[in-house]
GROMACS .gro file of C-alpha atoms in nm:
model
  256
    1MET     CA    1 -27.663   5.716   6.058
    2GLN     CA    2 -27.833   5.573   5.750
    3ASN     CA    3 -28.171   5.415   5.816
    4ILE     CA    4 -28.328   5.121   5.628
    5ARG     CA    5 -28.681   5.162   5.500
    6ILE     CA    6 -28.859   4.874   5.323
    7VAL     CA    7 -29.204   4.866   5.165
    8ILE     CA    8 -29.378   4.535   5.091
    9ILE     CA    9 -29.650   4.541   4.826
   10GLY     CA   10 -29.862   4.243   4.731
   11ASN     CA   11 -30.171   4.044   4.819
   12SER     CA   12 -30.266   3.835   5.123
   13VAL     CA   13 -29.961   3.608   5.077
   14GLY     CA   14 -29.755   3.883   5.240
   15LEU     CA   15 -30.001   3.922   5.526
   16ARG     CA   16 -30.163   3.603   5.647
   17ILE     CA   17 -30.027   3.307   5.841
   18ARG     CA   18 -30.185   2.966   5.784
   19PRO     CA   19 -30.273   2.822   6.023
   20PRO     CA   20 -30.291   3.141   6.231
   21GLY     CA   21 -30.014   3.160   6.488
   22GLU     CA   22 -30.041   3.223   6.861
   23PHE     CA   23 -29.938   3.563   6.998
   24PRO     CA   24 -29.657   3.674   7.007
   25GLU     CA   25 -29.537   3.425   6.742
   26ASN     CA   26 -29.798   3.523   6.482
   27LYS     CA   27 -29.560   3.732   6.270
   28ASN     CA   28 -29.549   3.742   5.892
   29TYR     CA   29 -29.219   3.769   5.704
   30GLY     CA   30 -29.229   4.150   5.711
   31ALA     CA   31 -29.248   4.162   6.091
   32ILE     CA   32 -28.985   3.888   6.129
   33LEU     CA   33 -28.753   4.063   5.882
   34GLU     CA   34 -28.780   4.391   6.071
   35LEU     CA   35 -28.664   4.223   6.393
   36MET     CA   36 -28.376   4.049   6.214
   37LEU     CA   37 -28.251   4.366   6.049
   38GLN     CA   38 -28.287   4.574   6.365
   39LYS     CA   39 -28.074   4.320   6.551
   40LYS     CA   40 -27.814   4.330   6.272
   41TYR     CA   41 -27.808   4.710   6.259
   42PRO     CA   42 -27.879   4.836   6.615
   43GLU     CA   43 -27.738   5.178   6.526
   44LYS     CA   44 -27.995   5.225   6.249
   45VAL     CA   45 -28.370   5.268   6.243
   46VAL     CA   46 -28.530   4.982   6.047
   47LEU     CA   47 -28.883   5.047   5.929
   48ILE     CA   48 -29.083   4.796   5.726
   49GLN     CA   49 -29.421   4.904   5.595
   50ASN     CA   50 -29.649   4.626   5.475
   51LEU     CA   51 -29.893   4.759   5.213
   52CYS     CA   52 -30.024   4.419   5.104
   53ILE     CA   53 -30.397   4.394   5.031
   54GLY     CA   54 -30.596   4.072   5.045
   55ARG     CA   55 -30.718   3.937   4.709
   56ALA     CA   56 -30.545   4.219   4.521
   57THR     CA   57 -30.431   4.184   4.160
   58ILE     CA   58 -30.147   4.367   3.986
   59TRP     CA   59 -30.406   4.599   3.830
   60GLU     CA   60 -30.491   4.730   4.177
   61ILE     CA   61 -30.129   4.808   4.262
   62LEU     CA   62 -30.103   4.991   3.931
   63GLN     CA   63 -30.391   5.213   4.039
   64LYS     CA   64 -30.216   5.285   4.370
   65ARG     CA   65 -29.869   5.343   4.225
   66ASN     CA   66 -29.858   5.711   4.322
   67GLU     CA   67 -29.944   5.628   4.685
   68ILE     CA   68 -29.673   5.360   4.689
   69LEU     CA   69 -29.421   5.594   4.527
   70ARG     CA   70 -29.469   5.849   4.806
   71GLU     CA   71 -29.327   5.604   5.060
   72PHE     CA   72 -28.985   5.639   4.890
   73PRO     CA   73 -28.814   5.340   5.059
   74ASP     CA   74 -28.469   5.192   5.015
   75TYR     CA   75 -28.622   4.859   4.909
   76TYR     CA   76 -28.946   4.742   4.752
   77VAL     CA   77 -29.048   4.379   4.805
   78ILE     CA   78 -29.308   4.282   4.543
   79ASN     CA   79 -29.521   3.977   4.621
   80TYR     CA   80 -29.792   3.963   4.353
   81GLY     CA   81 -29.928   3.702   4.116
   82VAL     CA   82 -30.141   3.436   4.282
   83SER     CA   83 -30.462   3.640   4.263
   84ASP     CA   84 -30.392   3.714   3.898
   85ALA     CA   85 -30.280   3.368   3.786
   86SER     CA   86 -30.523   3.132   3.960
   87THR     CA   87 -30.796   2.983   3.744
   88ARG     CA   88 -31.141   3.102   3.850
   89GLU     CA   89 -31.496   2.976   3.875
   90ILE     CA   90 -31.635   3.332   3.876
   91PRO     CA   91 -31.527   3.655   3.706
   92LEU     CA   92 -31.355   3.930   3.903
   93TRP     CA   93 -31.661   4.157   3.902
   94TYR     CA   94 -31.863   3.885   4.079
   95SER     CA   95 -31.589   3.836   4.338
   96ASN     CA   96 -31.577   4.212   4.397
   97ILE     CA   97 -31.947   4.213   4.482
   98ILE     CA   98 -31.935   3.932   4.739
   99ASN     CA   99 -31.613   4.063   4.897
  100ASN     CA  100 -31.730   4.422   4.923
  101ASN     CA  101 -31.698   4.556   5.278
  102ARG     CA  102 -32.031   4.735   5.249
  103GLU     CA  103 -32.339   4.529   5.323
  104SER     CA  104 -32.617   4.540   5.065
  105PHE     CA  105 -32.910   4.334   4.942
  106ARG     CA  106 -32.719   4.270   4.619
  107LYS     CA  107 -32.422   4.134   4.811
  108LYS     CA  108 -32.646   3.901   5.014
  109ILE     CA  109 -32.807   3.757   4.701
  110PHE     CA  110 -32.477   3.706   4.517
  111SER     CA  111 -32.304   3.564   4.826
  112SER     CA  112 -32.586   3.317   4.896
  113PHE     CA  113 -32.587   3.199   4.537
  114TYR     CA  114 -32.210   3.152   4.552
  115VAL     CA  115 -32.215   2.953   4.878
  116TYR     CA  116 -32.513   2.729   4.801
  117VAL     CA  117 -32.467   2.679   4.426
  118ILE     CA  118 -32.138   2.792   4.271
  119LYS     CA  119 -31.902   2.673   4.544
  120LYS     CA  120 -32.038   2.319   4.526
  121VAL     CA  121 -31.945   2.284   4.159
  122ARG     CA  122 -31.633   2.502   4.165
  123PRO     CA  123 -31.393   2.279   3.962
  124TYR     CA  124 -31.663   2.213   3.703
  125LEU     CA  125 -31.721   2.586   3.650
  126VAL     CA  126 -31.347   2.652   3.625
  127ASN     CA  127 -31.334   2.408   3.334
  128ILE     CA  128 -31.653   2.546   3.177
  129ARG     CA  129 -31.498   2.895   3.181
  130GLY     CA  130 -31.191   2.759   3.002
  131LYS     CA  131 -30.963   2.779   3.308
  132LYS     CA  132 -30.975   3.154   3.280
  133THR     CA  133 -30.777   3.379   3.515
  134TRP     CA  134 -30.870   3.722   3.650
  135VAL     CA  135 -30.576   3.885   3.469
  136SER     CA  136 -30.452   3.754   3.135
  137LYS     CA  137 -30.081   3.684   3.085
  138LYS     CA  138 -30.054   3.973   2.840
  139LYS     CA  139 -30.211   4.223   3.080
  140PHE     CA  140 -30.021   4.081   3.377
  141GLU     CA  141 -29.689   4.137   3.204
  142LYS     CA  142 -29.791   4.486   3.093
  143TYR     CA  143 -29.917   4.598   3.436
  144TYR     CA  144 -29.632   4.438   3.631
  145SER     CA  145 -29.369   4.598   3.407
  146GLU     CA  146 -29.538   4.934   3.435
  147VAL     CA  147 -29.543   4.916   3.816
  148VAL     CA  148 -29.171   4.832   3.840
  149ARG     CA  149 -29.075   5.085   3.574
  150PHE     CA  150 -29.275   5.360   3.744
  151LEU     CA  151 -29.137   5.294   4.092
  152LYS     CA  152 -28.781   5.247   3.967
  153LYS     CA  153 -28.790   5.571   3.771
  154GLY     CA  154 -28.941   5.766   4.061
  155THR     CA  155 -28.716   5.639   4.341
  156ASN     CA  156 -28.363   5.517   4.408
  157ALA     CA  157 -28.501   5.200   4.563
  158LYS     CA  158 -28.376   4.848   4.504
  159PHE     CA  159 -28.625   4.572   4.421
  160ILE     CA  160 -28.679   4.218   4.548
  161ILE     CA  161 -28.940   4.042   4.336
  162MET     CA  162 -29.097   3.720   4.464
  163SER     CA  163 -29.236   3.431   4.262
  164ILE     CA  164 -29.580   3.276   4.305
  165ASN     CA  165 -29.581   2.991   4.556
  166ASN     CA  166 -29.636   2.634   4.441
  167PRO     CA  167 -29.995   2.521   4.502
  168THR     CA  168 -30.098   2.211   4.694
  169ILE     CA  169 -30.303   1.929   4.541
  170ARG     CA  170 -30.609   2.081   4.710
  171ILE     CA  171 -30.573   2.404   4.513
  172GLU     CA  172 -30.525   2.217   4.186
  173ASN     CA  173 -30.832   2.003   4.256
  174GLU     CA  174 -31.047   2.307   4.334
  175LEU     CA  175 -30.899   2.534   4.068
  176PRO     CA  176 -30.780   2.298   3.793
  177GLY     CA  177 -30.506   2.435   3.572
  178SER     CA  178 -30.367   2.671   3.835
  179THR     CA  179 -30.036   2.484   3.865
  180GLU     CA  180 -29.965   2.533   3.495
  181LYS     CA  181 -30.072   2.897   3.514
  182TYR     CA  182 -29.836   2.965   3.805
  183LEU     CA  183 -29.544   2.829   3.602
  184GLU     CA  184 -29.634   3.054   3.309
  185TYR     CA  185 -29.680   3.366   3.522
  186ASN     CA  186 -29.360   3.297   3.716
  187LYS     CA  187 -29.168   3.307   3.387
  188ILE     CA  188 -29.313   3.653   3.329
  189ILE     CA  189 -29.218   3.766   3.681
  190LYS     CA  190 -28.863   3.635   3.645
  191ASN     CA  191 -28.819   3.799   3.305
  192ILE     CA  192 -28.934   4.132   3.449
  193SER     CA  193 -28.691   4.102   3.742
  194GLU     CA  194 -28.407   4.041   3.495
  195LYS     CA  195 -28.515   4.327   3.270
  196TYR     CA  196 -28.512   4.577   3.557
  197LYS     CA  197 -28.208   4.424   3.732
  198ALA     CA  198 -28.409   4.333   4.042
  199GLN     CA  199 -28.330   4.046   4.278
  200TYR     CA  200 -28.557   3.749   4.213
  201LEU     CA  201 -28.670   3.548   4.514
  202ASP     CA  202 -28.773   3.202   4.394
  203THR     CA  203 -29.017   3.038   4.637
  204THR     CA  204 -29.097   2.736   4.419
  205ASP     CA  205 -28.849   2.515   4.607
  206LEU     CA  206 -29.054   2.542   4.927
  207ILE     CA  207 -29.254   2.238   5.038
  208PRO     CA  208 -29.627   2.319   4.999
  209ASN     CA  209 -29.753   2.100   5.285
  210ILE     CA  210 -29.495   2.251   5.523
  211HIS     CA  211 -29.438   2.608   5.409
  212THR     CA  212 -29.771   2.682   5.236
  213PRO     CA  213 -30.016   2.435   5.394
  214ASP     CA  214 -30.330   2.588   5.244
  215GLY     CA  215 -30.168   2.597   4.900
  216ILE     CA  216 -30.138   2.976   4.888
  217HIS     CA  217 -30.033   3.139   5.215
  218PHE     CA  218 -29.719   3.080   5.418
  219SER     CA  219 -29.717   2.895   5.747
  220LEU     CA  220 -29.516   3.052   6.030
  221GLU     CA  221 -29.226   2.833   5.920
  222GLY     CA  222 -29.272   2.955   5.563
  223HIS     CA  223 -29.269   3.319   5.674
  224LYS     CA  224 -28.945   3.255   5.864
  225VAL     CA  225 -28.781   3.106   5.555
  226ILE     CA  226 -28.886   3.401   5.338
  227ALA     CA  227 -28.772   3.654   5.600
  228GLU     CA  228 -28.430   3.488   5.612
  229ARG     CA  229 -28.396   3.490   5.234
  230ILE     CA  230 -28.490   3.857   5.204
  231TYR     CA  231 -28.260   3.934   5.498
  232ASN     CA  232 -27.964   3.773   5.320
  233MET     CA  233 -28.041   3.965   5.000
  234ILE     CA  234 -28.055   4.297   5.185
  235ILE     CA  235 -27.737   4.226   5.384
  236GLU     CA  236 -27.555   4.155   5.059
  237GLU     CA  237 -27.689   4.477   4.905
  238GLU     CA  238 -27.597   4.683   5.212
  239ARG     CA  239 -27.241   4.544   5.212
  240GLY     CA  240 -27.206   4.636   4.847
  241SER     CA  241 -27.337   4.987   4.913
  242GLU     CA  242 -27.101   5.027   5.208
  243ILE     CA  243 -26.799   4.927   5.000
  244SER     CA  244 -26.910   5.165   4.725
  245ARG     CA  245 -26.948   5.454   4.973
  246GLU     CA  246 -26.602   5.385   5.118
  247LYS     CA  247 -26.444   5.384   4.773
  248ASN     CA  248 -26.611   5.714   4.685
  249TYR     CA  249 -26.500   5.865   5.016
  250HIS     CA  250 -26.137   5.761   4.961
  251LYS     CA  251 -26.150   5.884   4.604
  252LYS     CA  252 -26.280   6.227   4.708
  253SER     CA  253 -26.029   6.244   4.992
  254GLY     CA  254 -25.741   6.155   4.761
  255LEU     CA  255 -25.664   5.845   4.966
  256SER     CA  256 -25.702   5.591   4.687
   0.00000   0.00000   0.00000
């Protein structure tokens, strides 16, 4: 019996459901995919490990590449980009302070200033900062390529690489220039998937108000669509692997 092990790495897009679903329907695409694959392959053990981290950039996954490598799955699903590509009203170091899990006087001061001052003029500050992102295109391409290269070299895993979701008008109004940035960063992601012969999952055909109602995260319906698309990709890969194994078996047995 050959089991199927999948690791999902990314940011909060791979975790959250917007609006939050009611139990037991509040499942993200990883949880939905696991149920679908287990039903398809009842004789196998299907294990999906979701290692997504909220607000994470590709730089953070690069720092954790050895931990991710140790999982040694059959498939990696990579869902990064929106944290890197969105235009920002504050630099990353400021965001790290106010999102730190540890409470401190410094955090209280910075958080209060953000809520009562910065947040009220968010679009204006994005423009003042030159529609700057947390990770430049050059660094994004470098880090992303290094992550895929490292994991591909260290494992026999197959890769499914997802695009950045289309933003809603609300996101573009709050973070002007993000729509254009997503297009540019998606070109980088697609080029990397082609370079490393990974499957590219294009999510830009989804309807923002239905599948990504907050402009970033999937709705329950959006998670179901993504789960189905990944499911079909894996089924196709597994069929190909099965045919290949049968051919090798017949060849070794002298039956071909």
